[in-house]
C-alpha positions as a Markdown table, in Angstrom:
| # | Residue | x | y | z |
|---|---|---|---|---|
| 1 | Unk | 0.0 | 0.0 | 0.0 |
| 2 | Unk | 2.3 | 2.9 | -1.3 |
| 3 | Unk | 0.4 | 6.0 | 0.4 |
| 4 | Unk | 0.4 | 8.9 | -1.1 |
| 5 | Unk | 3.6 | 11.2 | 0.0 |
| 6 | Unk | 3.7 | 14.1 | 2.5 |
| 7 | Unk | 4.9 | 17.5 | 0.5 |
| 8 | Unk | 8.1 | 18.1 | 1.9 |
| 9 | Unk | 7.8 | 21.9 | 2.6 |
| 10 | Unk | 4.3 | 20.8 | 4.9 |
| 11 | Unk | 4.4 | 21.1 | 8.5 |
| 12 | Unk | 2.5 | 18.9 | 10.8 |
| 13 | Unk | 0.3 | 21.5 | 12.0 |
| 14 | Unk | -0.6 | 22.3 | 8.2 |
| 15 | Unk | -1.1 | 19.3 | 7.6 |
| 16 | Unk | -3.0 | 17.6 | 10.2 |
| 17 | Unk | -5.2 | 20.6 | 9.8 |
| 18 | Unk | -5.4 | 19.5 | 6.0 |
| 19 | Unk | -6.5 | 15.8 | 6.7 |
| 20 | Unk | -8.9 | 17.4 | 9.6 |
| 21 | Unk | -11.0 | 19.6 | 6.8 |
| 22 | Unk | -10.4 | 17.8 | 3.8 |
| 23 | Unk | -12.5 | 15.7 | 1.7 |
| 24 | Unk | -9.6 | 12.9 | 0.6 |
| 25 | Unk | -7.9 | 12.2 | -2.7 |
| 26 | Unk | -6.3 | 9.1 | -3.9 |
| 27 | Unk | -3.5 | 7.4 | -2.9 |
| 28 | Unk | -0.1 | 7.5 | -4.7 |
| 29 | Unk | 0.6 | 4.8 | -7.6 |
| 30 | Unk | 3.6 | 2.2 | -6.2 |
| 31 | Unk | 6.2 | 1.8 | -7.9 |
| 32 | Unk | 8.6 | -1.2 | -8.8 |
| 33 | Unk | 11.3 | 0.3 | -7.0 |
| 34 | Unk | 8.9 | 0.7 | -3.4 |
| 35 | Unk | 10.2 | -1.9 | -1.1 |
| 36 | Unk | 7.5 | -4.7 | -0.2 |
| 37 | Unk | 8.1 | -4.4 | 3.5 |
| 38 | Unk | 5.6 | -4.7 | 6.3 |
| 39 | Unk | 6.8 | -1.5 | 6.8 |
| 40 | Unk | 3.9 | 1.2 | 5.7 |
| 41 | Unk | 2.2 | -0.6 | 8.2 |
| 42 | Unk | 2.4 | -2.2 | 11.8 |
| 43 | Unk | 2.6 | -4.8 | 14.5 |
| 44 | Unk | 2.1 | -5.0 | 17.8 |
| 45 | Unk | 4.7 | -7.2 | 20.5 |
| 46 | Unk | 1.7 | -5.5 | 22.8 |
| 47 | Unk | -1.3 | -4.5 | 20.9 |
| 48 | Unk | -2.2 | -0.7 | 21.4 |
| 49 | Unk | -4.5 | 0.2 | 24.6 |
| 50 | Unk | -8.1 | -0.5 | 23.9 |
| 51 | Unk | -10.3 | 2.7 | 23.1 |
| 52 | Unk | -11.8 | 3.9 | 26.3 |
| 53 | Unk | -14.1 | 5.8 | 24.7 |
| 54 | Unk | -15.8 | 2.7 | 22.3 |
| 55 | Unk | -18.7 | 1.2 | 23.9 |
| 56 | Unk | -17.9 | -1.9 | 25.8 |
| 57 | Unk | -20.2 | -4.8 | 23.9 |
| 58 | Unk | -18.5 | -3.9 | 20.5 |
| 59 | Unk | -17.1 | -6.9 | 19.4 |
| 60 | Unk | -13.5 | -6.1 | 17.3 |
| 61 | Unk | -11.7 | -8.2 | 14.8 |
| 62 | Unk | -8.6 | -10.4 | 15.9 |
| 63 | Unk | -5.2 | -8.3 | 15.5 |
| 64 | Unk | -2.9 | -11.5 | 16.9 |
| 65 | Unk | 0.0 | -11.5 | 15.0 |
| 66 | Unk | 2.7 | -14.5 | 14.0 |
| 67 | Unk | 5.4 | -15.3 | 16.7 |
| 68 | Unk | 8.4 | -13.3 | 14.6 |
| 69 | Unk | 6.2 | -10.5 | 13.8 |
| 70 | Unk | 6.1 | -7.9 | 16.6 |
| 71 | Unk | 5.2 | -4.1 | 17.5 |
| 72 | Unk | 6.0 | -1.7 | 19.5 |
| 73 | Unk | 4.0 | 1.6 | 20.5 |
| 74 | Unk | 6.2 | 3.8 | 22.2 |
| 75 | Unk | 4.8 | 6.9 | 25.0 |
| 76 | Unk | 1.1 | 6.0 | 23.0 |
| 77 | Unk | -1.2 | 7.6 | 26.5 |
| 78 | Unk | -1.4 | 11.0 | 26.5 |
| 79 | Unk | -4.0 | 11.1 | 30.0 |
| 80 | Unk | -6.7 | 12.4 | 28.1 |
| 81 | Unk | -9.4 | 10.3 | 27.3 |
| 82 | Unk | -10.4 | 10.8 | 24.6 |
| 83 | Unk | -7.0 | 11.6 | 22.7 |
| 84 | Unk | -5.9 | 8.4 | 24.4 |
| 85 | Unk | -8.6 | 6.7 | 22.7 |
| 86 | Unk | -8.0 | 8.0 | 19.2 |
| 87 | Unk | -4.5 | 6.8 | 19.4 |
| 88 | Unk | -5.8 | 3.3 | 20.6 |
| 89 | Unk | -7.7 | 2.9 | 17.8 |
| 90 | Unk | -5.2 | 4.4 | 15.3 |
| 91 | Unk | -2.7 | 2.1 | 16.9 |
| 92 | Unk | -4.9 | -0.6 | 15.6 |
| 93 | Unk | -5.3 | 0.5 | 12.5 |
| 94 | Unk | -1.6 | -0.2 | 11.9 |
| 95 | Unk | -1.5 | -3.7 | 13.3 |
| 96 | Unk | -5.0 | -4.6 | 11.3 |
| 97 | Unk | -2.7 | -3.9 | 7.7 |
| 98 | Unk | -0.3 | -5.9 | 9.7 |
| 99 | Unk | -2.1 | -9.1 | 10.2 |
| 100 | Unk | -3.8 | -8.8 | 7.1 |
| 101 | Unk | -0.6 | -9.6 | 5.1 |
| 102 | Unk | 0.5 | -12.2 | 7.5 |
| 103 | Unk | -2.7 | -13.2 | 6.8 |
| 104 | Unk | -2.6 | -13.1 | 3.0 |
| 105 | Unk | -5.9 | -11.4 | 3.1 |
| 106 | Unk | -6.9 | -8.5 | 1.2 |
| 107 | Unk | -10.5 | -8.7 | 2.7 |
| 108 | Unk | -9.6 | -8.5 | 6.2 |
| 109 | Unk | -12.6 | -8.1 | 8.6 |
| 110 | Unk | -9.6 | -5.9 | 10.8 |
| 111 | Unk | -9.5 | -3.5 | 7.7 |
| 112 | Unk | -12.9 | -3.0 | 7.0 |
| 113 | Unk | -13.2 | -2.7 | 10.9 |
| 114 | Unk | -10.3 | -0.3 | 11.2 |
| 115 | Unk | -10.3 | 1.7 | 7.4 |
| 116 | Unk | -13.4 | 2.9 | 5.1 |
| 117 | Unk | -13.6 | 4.8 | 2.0 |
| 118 | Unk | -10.0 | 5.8 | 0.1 |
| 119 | Unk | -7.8 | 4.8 | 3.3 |
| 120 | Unk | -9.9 | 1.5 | 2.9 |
| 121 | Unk | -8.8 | 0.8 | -0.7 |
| 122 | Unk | -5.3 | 2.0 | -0.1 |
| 123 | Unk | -4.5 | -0.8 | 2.5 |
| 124 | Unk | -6.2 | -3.4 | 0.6 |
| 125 | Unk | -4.4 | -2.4 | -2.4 |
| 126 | Unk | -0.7 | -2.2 | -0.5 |
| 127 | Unk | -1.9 | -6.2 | 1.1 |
| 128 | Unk | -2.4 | -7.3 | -2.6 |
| 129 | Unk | 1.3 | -6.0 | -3.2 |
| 130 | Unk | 2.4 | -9.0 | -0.5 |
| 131 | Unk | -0.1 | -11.0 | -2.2 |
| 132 | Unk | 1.1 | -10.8 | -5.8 |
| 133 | Unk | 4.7 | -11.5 | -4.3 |
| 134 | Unk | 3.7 | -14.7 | -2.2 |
| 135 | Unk | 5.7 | -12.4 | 0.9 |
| 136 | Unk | 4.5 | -11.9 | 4.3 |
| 137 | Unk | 6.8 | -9.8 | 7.1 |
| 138 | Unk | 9.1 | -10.5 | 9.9 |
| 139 | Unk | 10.5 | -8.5 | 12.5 |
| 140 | Unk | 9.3 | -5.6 | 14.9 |
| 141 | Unk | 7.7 | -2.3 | 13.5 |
| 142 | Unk | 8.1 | 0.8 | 16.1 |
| 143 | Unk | 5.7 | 3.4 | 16.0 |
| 144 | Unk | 7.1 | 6.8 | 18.1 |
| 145 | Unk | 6.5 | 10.3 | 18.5 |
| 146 | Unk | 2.6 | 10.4 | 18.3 |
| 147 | Unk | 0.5 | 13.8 | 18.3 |
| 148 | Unk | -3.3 | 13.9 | 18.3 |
| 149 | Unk | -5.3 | 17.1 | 17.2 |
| 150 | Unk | -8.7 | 17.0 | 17.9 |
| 151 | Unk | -11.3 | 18.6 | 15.9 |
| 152 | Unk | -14.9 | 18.8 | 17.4 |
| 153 | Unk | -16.1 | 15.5 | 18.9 |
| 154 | Unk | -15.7 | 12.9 | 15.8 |
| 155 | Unk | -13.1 | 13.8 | 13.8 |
| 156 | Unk | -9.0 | 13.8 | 14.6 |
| 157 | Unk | -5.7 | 13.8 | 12.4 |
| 158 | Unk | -2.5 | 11.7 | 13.9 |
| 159 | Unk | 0.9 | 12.0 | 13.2 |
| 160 | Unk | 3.3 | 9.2 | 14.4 |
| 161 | Unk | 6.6 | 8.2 | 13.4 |
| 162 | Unk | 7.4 | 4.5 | 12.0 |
| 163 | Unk | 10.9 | 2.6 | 12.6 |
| 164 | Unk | 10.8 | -0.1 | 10.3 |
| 165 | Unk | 15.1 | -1.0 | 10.7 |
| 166 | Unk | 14.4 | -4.2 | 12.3 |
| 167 | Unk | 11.4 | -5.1 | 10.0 |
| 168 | Unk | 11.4 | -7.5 | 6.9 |
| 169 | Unk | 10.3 | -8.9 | 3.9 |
| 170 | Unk | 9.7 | -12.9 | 4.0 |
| 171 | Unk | 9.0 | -14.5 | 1.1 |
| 172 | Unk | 6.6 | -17.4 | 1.9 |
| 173 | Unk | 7.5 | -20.2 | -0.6 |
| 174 | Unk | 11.0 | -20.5 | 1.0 |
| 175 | Unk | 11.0 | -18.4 | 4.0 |
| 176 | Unk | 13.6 | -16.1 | 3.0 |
| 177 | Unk | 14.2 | -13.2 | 4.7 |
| 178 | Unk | 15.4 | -10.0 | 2.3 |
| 179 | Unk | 17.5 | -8.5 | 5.8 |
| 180 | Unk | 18.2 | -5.1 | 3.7 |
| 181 | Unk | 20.2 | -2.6 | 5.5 |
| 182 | Unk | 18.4 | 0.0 | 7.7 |
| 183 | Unk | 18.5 | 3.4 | 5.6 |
| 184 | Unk | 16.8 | 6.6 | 6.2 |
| 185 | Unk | 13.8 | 5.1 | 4.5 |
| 186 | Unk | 13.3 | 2.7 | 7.2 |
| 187 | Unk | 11.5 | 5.5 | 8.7 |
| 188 | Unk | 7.8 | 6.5 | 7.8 |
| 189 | Unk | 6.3 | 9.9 | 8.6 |
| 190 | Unk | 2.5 | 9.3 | 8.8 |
| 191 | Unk | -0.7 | 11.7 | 8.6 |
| 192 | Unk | -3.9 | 10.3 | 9.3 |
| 193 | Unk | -7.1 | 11.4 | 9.7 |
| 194 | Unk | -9.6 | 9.3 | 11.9 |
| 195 | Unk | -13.5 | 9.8 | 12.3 |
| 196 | Unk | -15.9 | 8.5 | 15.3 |
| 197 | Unk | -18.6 | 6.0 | 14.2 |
| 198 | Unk | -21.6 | 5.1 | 15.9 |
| 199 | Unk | -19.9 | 2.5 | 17.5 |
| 200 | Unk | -17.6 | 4.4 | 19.1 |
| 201 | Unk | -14.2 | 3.2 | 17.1 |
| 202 | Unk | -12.1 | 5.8 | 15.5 |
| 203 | Unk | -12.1 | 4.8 | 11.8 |
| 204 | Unk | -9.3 | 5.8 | 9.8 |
| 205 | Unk | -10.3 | 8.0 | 7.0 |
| 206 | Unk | -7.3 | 9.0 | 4.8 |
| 207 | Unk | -3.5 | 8.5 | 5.5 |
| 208 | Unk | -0.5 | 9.8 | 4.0 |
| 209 | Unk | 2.9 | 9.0 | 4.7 |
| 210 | Unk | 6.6 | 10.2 | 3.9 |
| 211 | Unk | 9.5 | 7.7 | 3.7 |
| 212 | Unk | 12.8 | 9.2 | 5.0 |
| 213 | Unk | 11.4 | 11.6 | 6.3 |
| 214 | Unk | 13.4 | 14.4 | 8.8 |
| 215 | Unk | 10.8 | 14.6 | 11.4 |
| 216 | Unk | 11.4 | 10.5 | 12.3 |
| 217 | Unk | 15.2 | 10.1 | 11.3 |
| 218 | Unk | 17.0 | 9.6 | 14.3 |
């Protein structure tokens, strides 16, 4: 799922304000030279905190993940509720693209659980990129640095940072591991925005994401 790429010159503040008022547009085309790696989207070694704020009978889709496939979500409570919940929820939105490639799945009940409209079709489409290549991932995702801006009651954009240095591609057939090197791509800048449904789960909307970008290089 090849997201479509930050503008260099935006700020987060511009640009979480974007995703906050915007419609959405379409993702970005991948390209052959876009590395297949488990790495647009995540895992979880401990799942992300349960939203507080979803109603407690909702039943959600199972984000267990392989043995060699982990996550971590690094300083991911803020102590407000509800910012604490939209982070939850965008914390599983990561780890439901996650087990739908281990999975092999491009219809994912965690997806359609997690994603709707373009964001939806984007990580559906970047799944059937594993798909096509009979590869899965191994390894452990780290997602950092989150922010939350809230606008109104239902509607919020994320930024988070991705390290993806100690994430791989496995190919399934023979279990080979591609162990590229870790480069300054091995980090992902991401922008989402996220909307409340009745349920109480903050969907995500529309996501766009930077590879290399300065903001997450260490």
């Amino acid at each position: 799922m090849k997201r479509r790429s930050l503008p260099v010159v935006a700020t987060v503040a511009a640009t979480a304000a974007l995703l906050l008022t915007a419609c959405g547009s379409g993702e970005g085309e991948s390209s052959d030279t876009d590395k297949i790696a488990g790495a647009d989207t995540g895992e979880s070694s401990a799942s992300a905190p349960a939203s507080p704020s979803a109603s407690a009978d909702v039943s959600r889709p199972d984000l267990s993940l392989p043995d060699d496939v982990k996550e971590v979500f690094e300083d991911w409570k803020t102590g407000d509720a509800t910012k604490d919940a939209v982070l939850a929820d965008a914390g599983h939105s990561m780890t439901a693209v996650t087990r739908a490639i281990t999975d092999g799945e491009t219809e994912s009940p965690a997806l359609s659980f997690y994603y709707k409209g373009e964001a939806l079709a984007g990580a559906a489409k970047w799944v059937q990129t594993f798909v096509d290549h009979d590869a899965t991932i191994t390894g452990t995702t780290r997602y950092y640095a989150p922010t939350v801006d809230l606008s109104g009651k239902t509607t919020a954009a994320v930024t988070l940072c991705a390290d993806e240095s100690k994430a791989f591609n496995k190919f399934r057939k023979t279990n080979k591991v591609d162990r590229s090197a870790p480069s300054d791509n091995s980090y992902v800048y991401y922008v989402s925005r996220l909307e409340q449904n009745s349920k109480g789960i903050w969907v995500t909307s529309k996501v766009i994401s930077k590879r290399g970008n300065e903001k997450c290089i260490p």
